[in-house]
């Protein structure tokens, strides 16, 4: 983009914010955001840019250029009561240095129609440039992009506000997922007053297989508004060195926002883990657990408590149930599991031995290939005598804002594993799970079965609620006997996986069961 030598048309996604503004009060009376296609046509002879979208078009020539301050080109055209203003940030316009995006540019076109004390405005935000081909987008590895965000947010009864900030986007090309986050400040469109920083913008989604595109959901948390919506974008450059996307959001408070995210790969950014199948940096995950404590005399108690699981790119794993010392696992501790879908480890020997069984991650598991969540069981001596068994569920959690923005329903299928104690002996239990989530009603339901080699404990019905995108602890009711609780969570960029630890009491047979449910679908 630093030296456009031929005429060219760029077709891109764009987000449009419209608003009606009372110029006396400077407040918005109505506003809306939409996602649209937009074309940028560059004419090399006249060195002009023509912007076309939604039946509107305008050509901006060098004679209309009013400013290039700080590397930003601003064009302005006034025709009667209508003013068109184009802002471009692009190497082709102002010659950015090599640290800025070279294959893409950012722009926004503002049209203002004035009638008395009313301004009707439309602002189109877009990224344009030399898009990567599908073959140029990597299919392995991970990259971090330093990003800028620009846009406009409106809320009836308040002044429309431009927002601007910086952040990052992380892309896992192997698993085809991304996340993005940024902080920004808001400035009044009429008063030019700086309302301050504290704005957060976060999103996540997936890459479109076989293309250069990506899409997902995004949440805008402004200084006086909150809205959610969709993000659509693509990669730019011969090796996907840059990315850009536009987003449009709406809120229950009547607010709406439109904007763009624009960035280039930056090797100084510390990578983050987007999946459990591709651990790129050491990370300690919160592990929601269910613990079974069996005293020396045989009495048992169960509880839900959070521990941690630490994963390292070298393959080392450290499991730390609540209130229990950490257990580090390496290949030297590996043993053979009776279930080929688990990796087994033994640390120590004799009465002090600790055994850990970890569900196999990803495609190595022939039963359920989990990408974003996993579970493990820890069993060892209790500090006061007896034994403790802890089932730990952990993973890359979903942003609650993403879940809160989802509509409709989703189904998840998976497995349930656990440990049962009947007052005299312990047994492994397992079964299948089927769960449903109603995002509109804010609830989840379903069931899972459990049985050991000797006993069928039947099916347990699941019921719970979701508040502000977070699943609350739910109830379990046995169709044969027993009841309990489950503490599920969503995992993955958009909640592709769902599950958590559970505890069950069956008084009639003096049985206590703890375990984990994991399911995928979404």
PDB file of N, CA and C in Angstrom, residues 1 219 226 248 296 446 519:
ATOM      1  N   UNK A   1       0.814  -1.209   0.000  1.00  0.00           N
ATOM      2  CA  UNK A   1       0.000   0.000   0.000  1.00  0.00           C
ATOM      3  C   UNK A   1       0.853   1.266   0.000  1.00  0.00           C
ATOM      4  N   UNK A 219     -18.002  -7.442  22.075  1.00  0.00           N
ATOM      5  CA  UNK A 219     -18.720  -6.678  23.094  1.00  0.00           C
ATOM      6  C   UNK A 219     -18.057  -5.319  23.268  1.00  0.00           C
ATOM      7  N   UNK A 226     -23.394  -0.273  26.857  1.00  0.00           N
ATOM      8  CA  UNK A 226     -22.877  -1.621  26.629  1.00  0.00           C
ATOM      9  C   UNK A 226     -23.659  -2.242  25.486  1.00  0.00           C
ATOM     10  N   UNK A 248     -20.332  -4.225  14.237  1.00  0.00           N
ATOM     11  CA  UNK A 248     -21.544  -3.459  14.525  1.00  0.00           C
ATOM     12  C   UNK A 248     -22.228  -4.096  15.724  1.00  0.00           C
ATOM     13  N   UNK A 296     -10.585 -42.535  57.488  1.00  0.00           N
ATOM     14  CA  UNK A 296     -10.050 -43.871  57.771  1.00  0.00           C
ATOM     15  C   UNK A 296     -11.159 -44.836  58.166  1.00  0.00           C
ATOM     16  N   UNK A 446     -30.632 -31.009  30.701  1.00  0.00           N
ATOM     17  CA  UNK A 446     -30.106 -32.217  30.072  1.00  0.00           C
ATOM     18  C   UNK A 446     -29.986 -33.341  31.067  1.00  0.00           C
ATOM     19  N   UNK A 519     -18.738 -31.865  27.450  1.00  0.00           N
ATOM     20  CA  UNK A 519     -19.535 -32.041  26.234  1.00  0.00           C
ATOM     21  C   UNK A 519     -19.157 -30.977  25.218  1.00  0.00           C
TER      22      UNK A 519
END
